[in-house]
Amino acid sequence: MATATESRRGARTSFQTQLLIDGKWRDAVSGKTFATYNPATEELIANVAEGDAADIDLAVKAARKAFDSGPWRKTDARDRGRMMYKLADLIEENLEELAQLETLDNGKPISESRNADLPLVVDCFRYYAGWADKIHGHTVPIRGNFFCYTKREPVGVAGQIIPWNFPMLMVAWKWGPALAAGCTVVLKPAEQTPLSALRLGELALEAGFPAGVINIVPGFGETAGDALVKHKGVDKIAFTGEGKTAELIMRNSSDTLKRITFELGGKSPNIIFADADLDAALEGAVLGLYLNQGQCCCAGSRLFVQDTVYDKFVDRLGAKVSERKLGDPFDPGTEMGPQVDKAQYEKILSYIDKGKQQGARVVTGGGPVGGKGFFIKPTVFADVRDDMAIACDEIFGPVLSVIKFKDVDEVIHRANTTDYGLAAAVWTRDIGKAHAIADRVRAGTVWVNCYDVFDAAAPFGGFKRSGIGRELGEKGLDNYTENKTVTIALD
Ligand code: NAI
Ligand code: MG
């Protein structure tokens, strides 16, 4: 194991930094490495092996072999499940260390890593472990003297490309259904946050997954990611990230007609009616946007507030958001850490400038904290118009746009006036209004009087530019299975 020193309180001092290919840890073919930084201090954490096309080729060959002729296709479904339960147990046993690693590399508050990310990771692996031996086909009553049945088979080698906002949880969402279905995987973690995926690779080997079933190739999107997308030996690409990247992936995977599923961004409407429990709605508005420093695909970044309560609600929101505790992500009391890297930090600040230029009113925040680390003050803009950049574009940071509305039909129309369709929420005590929103807003998830309620059993994904396919739940297995129809002539 390569080592690097890190002075952060409580953090590990050595990290797995090599590629995992065919059950072995190795350097990149090129010998190159890239740096991963602590976004709270801008200090180097470690240099990580930088995979590119040559390493992706080796990883795909290993995954192909494990799938086509190796042990994985012959492993009983129940034994696949057993390995997955074992991995979940190992993650739970190492939960504190993994939570610290996630906070170190990503900058998210340790309270979130411990109490949100890691428990969801464990749950996801256990949930899909349970599915491994329950992926059934049907018998089909076709015309004639035949016996017809369907079976669901693994799609093959899955290439999985993930982002940096929930590094370990994205691994779980990708590996869980793929391994349960019997696929082998080549994972390309985000270049900003490769460390926790590599640690999960170590635990996967300990859990007993055979060589080649799980391969991990850190590196950059334009090199390692691109090679995975184009590789002939890959049957399917599952990607989470930016829509523009998804467009490229769709184009680049078209020569080989790969199956693709995408989980992309959003500009999710969070709709608060005057008749809601406004204390709960206030909590929901804050959680819905500022969780993970606003770096959530489903962030409730367009907050629609009904006109009769608008002024008072905006005042309360400003007061509450300005109290958020921003600072050292390792402090258990910290509610907000730094943004993940300089590029995201600069993107967010440029949107804050645009908001000001286009005439939105800064209620609180509105700029960087200053000093070391990529910290941005939690920001609320009020009096936002639908056509402003801060109301249209995914900012992926702690910037909330508050918009005034009058009635149900109007807010549904405005909520739907977006290219995205990932999530939506409504706060009301009127069951009719709640259902109207749930029915008519074009989004993959609708929360009523709650926000960000995730569960491994509940499908998640987007309409329109927010994605293709659904992850989690039974639906998530569809991404990793092919249907086979078998017809047998009787006599
Ligand atoms: P990105 O889409 O470029 O990166 C996500 C993953 O895709 C990374 O692993 C990256 O290496 C890989 N990738 C990049 N280019 C690729 C290519 N040509 N072929 C194959 N793989 C490629 O997202 P990025 O640049 O990190 O963030 C930009 C914006 O995207 C954010 O500001 C945010 O708005 C959005 N985003 C949305 C996420 C979501 O959960 N829906 C997650 C991360 C970013
Ligand atoms: Mg990018």
XYZ file of C-alpha atoms and ligand atoms in Angstrom:
536
model
C 0.000 0.000 0.000
C 1.324 3.444 -0.902
C 1.367 5.959 1.896
C 1.025 9.673 2.303
C 0.910 11.726 5.440
C -2.082 13.716 6.482
C -2.209 15.814 9.591
C -5.997 16.119 9.934
C -7.281 15.171 13.310
C -8.394 11.560 13.517
C -7.723 10.767 9.888
C -5.774 7.788 8.541
C -2.236 8.360 7.435
C -2.018 5.701 4.750
C -4.308 5.058 1.840
C -4.822 2.549 -0.907
C -3.740 4.446 -4.021
C -3.291 1.751 -6.663
C -5.603 0.359 -9.327
C -7.564 -2.827 -8.617
C -7.389 -5.096 -11.658
C -8.048 -8.842 -11.688
C -7.870 -9.063 -7.917
C -4.472 -7.366 -7.674
C -3.336 -3.885 -6.715
C -1.035 -2.347 -9.301
C 0.383 0.876 -10.630
C -0.869 2.446 -13.839
C 0.747 1.073 -17.023
C 2.062 4.591 -17.724
C 3.416 4.873 -14.180
C 1.587 8.171 -13.831
C -0.174 9.411 -10.716
C -2.472 12.316 -9.914
C -2.997 14.271 -6.717
C -6.095 14.262 -4.551
C -6.481 17.201 -2.172
C -8.241 17.979 1.076
C -10.739 20.680 0.060
C -10.851 22.131 3.589
C -7.106 22.901 3.650
C -6.060 22.591 -0.018
C -3.281 20.235 1.178
C -2.227 17.135 -0.719
C -3.716 13.943 0.715
C -2.152 11.391 -1.620
C -1.000 10.699 -5.149
C -3.161 8.076 -6.797
C -2.356 5.810 -9.753
C -3.709 7.477 -12.881
C -5.391 4.903 -15.086
C -5.928 5.546 -18.780
C -6.894 3.530 -21.864
C -4.222 0.850 -21.292
C -5.392 0.171 -17.725
C -9.058 0.254 -18.716
C -8.254 -2.380 -21.341
C -6.652 -4.646 -18.721
C -9.559 -4.093 -16.324
C -12.186 -4.819 -18.982
C -10.332 -7.988 -20.015
C -10.276 -9.140 -16.385
C -13.970 -8.352 -15.967
C -14.765 -10.103 -19.268
C -12.838 -13.215 -18.207
C -14.512 -13.326 -14.786
C -17.888 -13.002 -16.488
C -17.464 -15.213 -19.571
C -15.331 -18.049 -18.314
C -14.388 -17.245 -14.751
C -16.035 -18.206 -11.510
C -18.687 -15.498 -11.353
C -21.242 -17.012 -13.734
C -20.934 -20.300 -11.880
C -21.296 -18.768 -8.432
C -24.708 -19.565 -6.941
C -26.934 -16.526 -6.654
C -27.209 -17.102 -2.921
C -23.425 -17.086 -2.577
C -23.233 -13.787 -4.470
C -25.669 -12.466 -1.891
C -23.579 -13.864 0.949
C -20.471 -12.006 -0.292
C -22.494 -8.820 -0.511
C -23.758 -9.235 3.058
C -20.163 -9.810 4.112
C -19.086 -6.606 2.370
C -21.876 -4.708 4.147
C -20.714 -6.143 7.492
C -17.111 -5.141 6.793
C -18.189 -1.605 5.906
C -20.146 -1.422 9.141
C -17.165 -2.709 11.144
C -14.983 -0.006 9.564
C -17.655 2.683 9.550
C -15.775 5.328 11.515
C -12.609 4.982 9.447
C -14.588 5.124 6.191
C -16.602 8.141 7.343
C -13.358 9.974 8.109
C -11.880 9.048 4.753
C -14.970 10.378 2.970
C -14.853 13.642 4.904
C -11.124 14.012 4.264
C -11.325 13.574 0.496
C -14.695 15.264 -0.145
C -14.962 17.876 2.626
C -18.456 16.922 3.767
C -19.182 17.311 7.494
C -18.253 14.243 9.526
C -21.790 14.179 10.980
C -23.150 13.636 7.449
C -20.555 10.990 6.535
C -21.295 9.102 9.766
C -25.047 9.475 9.954
C -26.146 9.707 6.332
C -23.656 8.479 3.710
C -22.268 5.419 5.498
C -25.555 4.016 6.861
C -27.063 4.386 3.368
C -24.073 2.552 1.864
C -24.467 -0.371 4.271
C -28.223 -0.477 3.701
C -27.826 -0.452 -0.073
C -25.470 -3.448 -0.086
C -27.749 -5.392 2.300
C -30.843 -4.533 0.297
C -29.331 -5.778 -2.967
C -27.691 -8.781 -1.271
C -31.240 -9.875 -0.518
C -32.180 -9.596 -4.187
C -29.362 -11.783 -5.494
C -31.388 -15.017 -5.228
C -34.778 -13.451 -5.962
C -34.378 -12.311 -9.551
C -37.102 -14.397 -11.150
C -38.478 -14.858 -14.629
C -42.008 -15.864 -15.611
C -43.758 -18.700 -17.324
C -45.657 -17.365 -20.326
C -48.936 -18.858 -21.683
C -48.223 -18.521 -25.423
C -50.444 -19.881 -28.218
C -49.725 -23.486 -29.323
C -48.227 -26.546 -27.704
C -45.192 -24.905 -26.205
C -43.685 -24.254 -22.848
C -42.404 -20.688 -22.741
C -40.540 -19.035 -19.935
C -38.417 -15.955 -19.412
C -35.296 -15.633 -17.356
C -33.282 -12.614 -16.354
C -29.583 -12.825 -17.026
C -26.803 -10.414 -16.119
C -26.062 -7.847 -18.824
C -22.348 -8.702 -18.649
C -19.482 -6.304 -17.971
C -20.746 -3.023 -16.525
C -18.658 0.135 -16.849
C -19.567 2.490 -14.019
C -18.573 6.157 -13.937
C -19.364 8.094 -10.785
C -19.071 11.658 -9.424
C -17.522 13.121 -6.295
C -20.548 14.382 -4.324
C -21.371 11.083 -2.581
C -18.283 9.057 -3.492
C -19.003 5.905 -1.505
C -22.773 5.987 -1.817
C -22.428 6.173 -5.591
C -20.256 3.048 -5.482
C -22.979 1.274 -3.502
C -25.732 2.383 -5.918
C -23.640 1.033 -8.810
C -22.150 -2.153 -7.363
C -25.258 -3.226 -5.400
C -27.633 -4.017 -8.297
C -24.795 -5.015 -10.683
C -23.339 -7.657 -8.354
C -26.775 -8.911 -7.284
C -27.639 -9.407 -10.961
C -24.392 -11.301 -11.584
C -22.506 -8.684 -13.625
C -18.815 -7.939 -13.284
C -17.798 -4.296 -12.977
C -15.133 -1.777 -13.919
C -15.555 1.337 -11.788
C -14.069 4.733 -12.643
C -14.304 6.911 -9.511
C -14.265 10.700 -9.755
C -10.787 12.229 -9.961
C -11.605 14.562 -7.042
C -12.460 11.719 -4.622
C -10.885 8.369 -5.497
C -9.849 7.188 -2.019
C -13.007 5.726 -0.503
C -13.794 3.608 -3.577
C -10.296 2.116 -3.378
C -10.803 1.307 0.307
C -14.106 -0.383 -0.608
C -12.115 -2.405 -3.144
C -9.908 -3.693 -0.328
C -12.962 -4.660 1.695
C -14.530 -6.356 -1.358
C -11.459 -8.593 -1.719
C -11.686 -9.382 1.992
C -15.366 -10.237 1.535
C -14.335 -12.904 -0.973
C -15.325 -11.532 -4.378
C -13.266 -13.501 -6.926
C -10.546 -11.824 -9.008
C -11.910 -9.761 -11.898
C -15.442 -9.334 -10.531
C -14.704 -5.870 -9.149
C -12.111 -3.695 -10.901
C -11.380 -0.071 -10.007
C -9.520 2.334 -12.277
C -9.152 5.887 -10.944
C -8.230 8.504 -13.514
C -9.688 11.358 -15.506
C -12.941 11.425 -17.452
C -11.401 12.373 -20.786
C -8.944 9.458 -20.656
C -9.988 6.575 -18.382
C -13.731 7.371 -18.515
C -13.696 7.819 -22.267
C -11.826 4.533 -22.835
C -14.395 2.679 -20.741
C -17.266 4.228 -22.710
C -15.731 3.211 -26.042
C -14.417 -0.242 -25.101
C -15.910 -3.115 -27.130
C -15.712 -5.465 -24.158
C -18.101 -3.376 -22.064
C -21.807 -4.223 -22.326
C -23.252 -1.388 -20.351
C -22.382 2.058 -19.023
C -23.968 3.459 -15.878
C -23.080 7.111 -15.368
C -23.853 9.752 -12.770
C -22.748 13.334 -13.383
C -23.328 16.314 -15.620
C -25.772 16.318 -18.555
C -23.122 17.587 -20.972
C -20.922 14.613 -20.077
C -23.895 12.287 -20.584
C -24.390 13.691 -24.097
C -20.769 12.830 -24.883
C -21.112 9.370 -23.368
C -24.254 8.683 -25.377
C -22.466 9.699 -28.560
C -19.264 7.809 -27.736
C -21.061 4.607 -26.779
C -23.231 4.574 -29.890
C -20.705 2.730 -32.113
C -20.876 -0.251 -29.808
C -24.623 0.192 -29.005
C -24.047 -0.126 -25.282
C -26.881 -0.121 -22.838
C -26.768 3.170 -20.954
C -28.346 4.520 -17.812
C -27.831 8.062 -16.601
C -28.475 9.868 -13.356
C -27.925 13.557 -14.050
C -28.624 16.935 -12.568
C -31.656 18.892 -11.520
C -33.233 22.201 -10.662
C -35.794 20.747 -8.351
C -38.817 22.792 -7.257
C -39.569 22.824 -3.527
C -43.086 24.257 -3.212
C -44.373 25.768 0.021
C -48.067 26.611 0.345
C -49.352 29.070 2.942
C -51.358 26.307 4.651
C -48.254 24.168 5.355
C -46.648 23.512 8.718
C -44.247 26.381 8.065
C -41.757 25.344 10.770
C -41.368 21.962 9.111
C -41.253 23.576 5.676
C -38.459 25.866 6.846
C -36.425 22.879 8.017
C -37.154 21.131 4.724
C -36.130 24.144 2.659
C -32.774 24.333 4.457
C -32.033 20.596 4.399
C -33.269 20.319 0.812
C -30.666 22.757 -0.435
C -27.711 22.976 1.961
C -27.156 19.268 2.629
C -23.706 18.339 1.332
C -22.949 22.053 0.658
C -25.653 22.070 -2.018
C -23.805 19.436 -4.044
C -26.831 17.194 -4.516
C -28.400 16.309 -7.831
C -31.839 16.556 -6.206
C -31.174 19.826 -4.329
C -34.378 21.838 -3.877
C -32.755 24.842 -5.513
C -35.957 26.575 -6.684
C -37.938 27.383 -3.554
C -41.468 28.454 -4.504
C -43.186 30.231 -1.594
C -46.849 31.280 -1.743
C -47.330 35.054 -1.833
C -49.342 35.445 1.379
C -46.524 34.043 3.556
C -43.607 34.961 1.313
C -42.104 37.995 3.138
C -42.202 36.475 6.594
C -40.886 33.121 5.323
C -37.960 34.757 3.527
C -37.004 36.610 6.726
C -37.080 33.418 8.782
C -35.149 31.547 6.090
C -32.432 34.205 5.993
C -32.054 34.101 9.780
C -31.889 30.315 9.886
C -29.452 29.937 7.000
C -27.116 32.601 8.389
C -26.824 30.530 11.591
C -25.480 27.481 9.780
C -22.202 26.380 11.301
C -19.553 26.433 8.602
C -15.994 25.242 9.167
C -13.723 22.290 9.904
C -15.583 19.283 8.490
C -14.039 17.067 11.182
C -15.761 19.051 13.951
C -18.897 17.072 14.884
C -20.849 20.338 15.238
C -20.049 21.545 11.707
C -23.046 21.749 9.389
C -21.248 22.884 6.240
C -17.788 22.121 4.897
C -15.968 23.358 1.796
C -17.017 22.774 -1.812
C -15.207 19.835 -3.364
C -12.629 21.692 -5.454
C -11.566 24.974 -6.976
C -13.505 24.454 -10.207
C -16.798 23.965 -8.351
C -16.001 26.846 -5.990
C -15.411 29.197 -8.913
C -18.501 28.004 -10.787
C -20.680 28.692 -7.739
C -19.175 32.135 -7.130
C -19.787 33.054 -10.765
C -23.487 32.175 -10.313
C -23.656 34.295 -7.174
C -22.297 37.209 -9.243
C -24.850 36.548 -11.987
C -27.662 36.506 -9.432
C -26.579 39.910 -8.154
C -26.129 41.334 -11.655
C -29.551 40.136 -12.777
C -31.218 41.857 -9.827
C -31.971 39.124 -7.296
C -31.806 40.225 -3.655
C -29.141 38.706 -1.391
C -30.885 37.824 1.884
C -27.834 36.223 3.451
C -24.382 35.038 2.364
C -23.414 36.017 -1.133
C -19.697 35.317 -1.334
C -16.675 33.252 -0.297
C -15.491 32.898 3.290
C -11.875 33.717 2.397
C -8.676 32.058 3.597
C -7.709 28.446 2.941
C -10.235 25.927 1.683
C -13.098 26.187 -0.779
C -15.666 27.589 1.643
C -18.665 29.573 0.412
C -21.192 31.290 2.672
C -24.630 29.691 2.576
C -26.529 32.044 0.312
C -30.205 32.897 -0.102
C -31.451 34.961 -3.044
C -35.010 36.310 -2.834
C -37.181 37.973 -5.499
C -35.782 35.571 -8.099
C -37.446 35.576 -11.521
C -37.875 32.355 -13.508
C -35.616 33.564 -16.310
C -32.587 34.413 -14.159
C -29.530 32.155 -14.499
C -29.761 31.212 -10.795
C -33.324 29.938 -11.403
C -32.510 27.979 -14.563
C -29.070 26.407 -14.202
C -27.832 23.736 -11.838
C -25.433 25.595 -9.530
C -24.463 22.588 -7.376
C -23.619 24.758 -4.402
C -25.121 26.455 -1.345
C -27.204 28.965 -3.302
C -30.983 28.977 -2.866
C -33.334 30.874 -5.182
C -36.628 31.915 -3.588
C -39.509 32.573 -5.986
C -42.992 33.943 -5.188
C -46.168 32.261 -6.528
C -49.955 32.650 -6.205
C -51.842 29.408 -6.909
C -51.656 25.702 -7.727
C -51.963 25.782 -11.528
C -49.442 28.580 -11.837
C -46.843 26.913 -9.622
C -47.182 23.564 -11.412
C -46.634 25.255 -14.758
C -43.608 27.174 -13.484
C -42.191 24.143 -11.666
C -42.320 22.238 -14.957
C -40.715 25.022 -16.964
C -37.256 23.478 -16.797
C -35.261 20.985 -18.813
C -34.778 18.918 -15.658
C -37.079 16.494 -13.860
C -35.275 14.772 -11.018
C -37.198 15.640 -7.855
C -39.841 17.948 -6.424
C -41.381 18.582 -3.026
C -44.586 20.125 -1.769
C -45.460 21.393 1.700
C -49.183 21.680 2.466
C -51.852 20.374 4.858
C -54.295 20.060 1.946
C -54.239 16.515 0.600
C -55.787 17.638 -2.686
C -52.975 20.094 -3.370
C -50.379 17.497 -2.395
C -51.816 15.026 -4.885
C -52.128 17.635 -7.624
C -48.427 18.407 -7.332
C -47.443 14.726 -7.071
C -49.544 13.957 -10.144
C -48.625 16.843 -12.424
C -45.026 17.771 -11.689
C -42.749 15.991 -14.171
C -40.102 14.544 -11.863
C -38.855 11.086 -10.906
C -39.349 11.650 -7.173
C -41.941 13.763 -5.326
C -41.669 14.339 -1.597
C -44.737 15.522 0.336
C -44.023 17.337 3.596
C -40.480 15.963 3.625
C -37.269 16.259 1.596
C -34.291 14.044 0.780
C -35.887 10.871 2.113
C -33.833 8.154 0.471
C -34.134 4.423 0.816
C -32.411 1.599 -1.010
C -35.859 0.141 -1.798
C -37.282 3.305 -3.408
C -36.396 3.916 -7.087
C -34.653 7.176 -7.907
C -33.908 8.870 -11.232
C -34.994 11.546 -13.608
C -37.466 12.616 -16.263
C -36.239 14.755 -19.168
C -32.609 15.949 -18.903
C -32.258 14.472 -15.424
C -31.568 10.972 -16.617
C -32.419 7.690 -18.258
C -33.478 4.715 -16.137
C -33.944 4.366 -12.393
C -31.509 3.338 -9.691
C -32.378 1.641 -6.385
C -35.272 -0.628 -5.600
C -36.345 -3.564 -7.730
C -36.312 -1.176 -10.713
C -32.563 -0.711 -10.293
C -32.008 -4.352 -11.227
C -33.426 -3.721 -14.715
C -30.283 -1.713 -15.507
C -28.147 -4.817 -15.079
C -30.295 -7.618 -16.510
C -31.235 -8.861 -19.967
C -34.453 -10.739 -20.525
C -34.219 -14.137 -22.203
C -37.294 -15.879 -23.620
C -37.069 -19.671 -23.950
C -39.697 -21.568 -25.977
C -39.820 -25.357 -25.944
C -41.978 -27.435 -28.282
C -43.909 -30.040 -26.314
C -44.085 -33.363 -28.230
P -18.672 15.267 -14.803
O -19.936 14.766 -15.401
O -17.647 15.819 -15.743
O -17.948 14.093 -13.965
C -18.590 12.955 -13.453
C -17.773 11.712 -13.787
O -17.686 11.572 -15.203
C -16.319 11.752 -13.289
O -15.933 10.467 -12.874
C -15.551 12.166 -14.536
O -14.210 11.766 -14.511
C -16.330 11.436 -15.610
N -16.184 12.006 -16.966
C -15.975 13.299 -17.310
N -15.869 13.425 -18.650
C -16.022 12.183 -19.174
C -15.995 11.665 -20.506
N -15.786 12.451 -21.563
N -16.180 10.330 -20.683
C -16.393 9.537 -19.624
N -16.407 9.966 -18.336
C -16.226 11.278 -18.117
O -19.042 16.339 -13.696
P -18.032 17.406 -13.004
O -17.197 18.051 -14.081
O -17.354 16.748 -11.869
O -19.070 18.464 -12.431
C -19.634 19.459 -13.287
C -21.085 19.702 -12.912
O -21.846 18.533 -13.135
C -21.343 20.060 -11.469
O -21.123 21.415 -11.199
C -22.782 19.678 -11.330
O -23.618 20.695 -11.826
C -22.915 18.463 -12.217
N -22.808 17.204 -11.437
C -23.943 16.489 -11.198
C -23.878 15.356 -10.423
C -25.088 14.539 -10.123
O -25.117 13.864 -9.113
N -26.078 14.523 -10.969
C -22.628 14.904 -9.806
C -21.478 15.694 -10.170
C -21.599 16.796 -10.946
Mg -16.573 17.618 -16.082
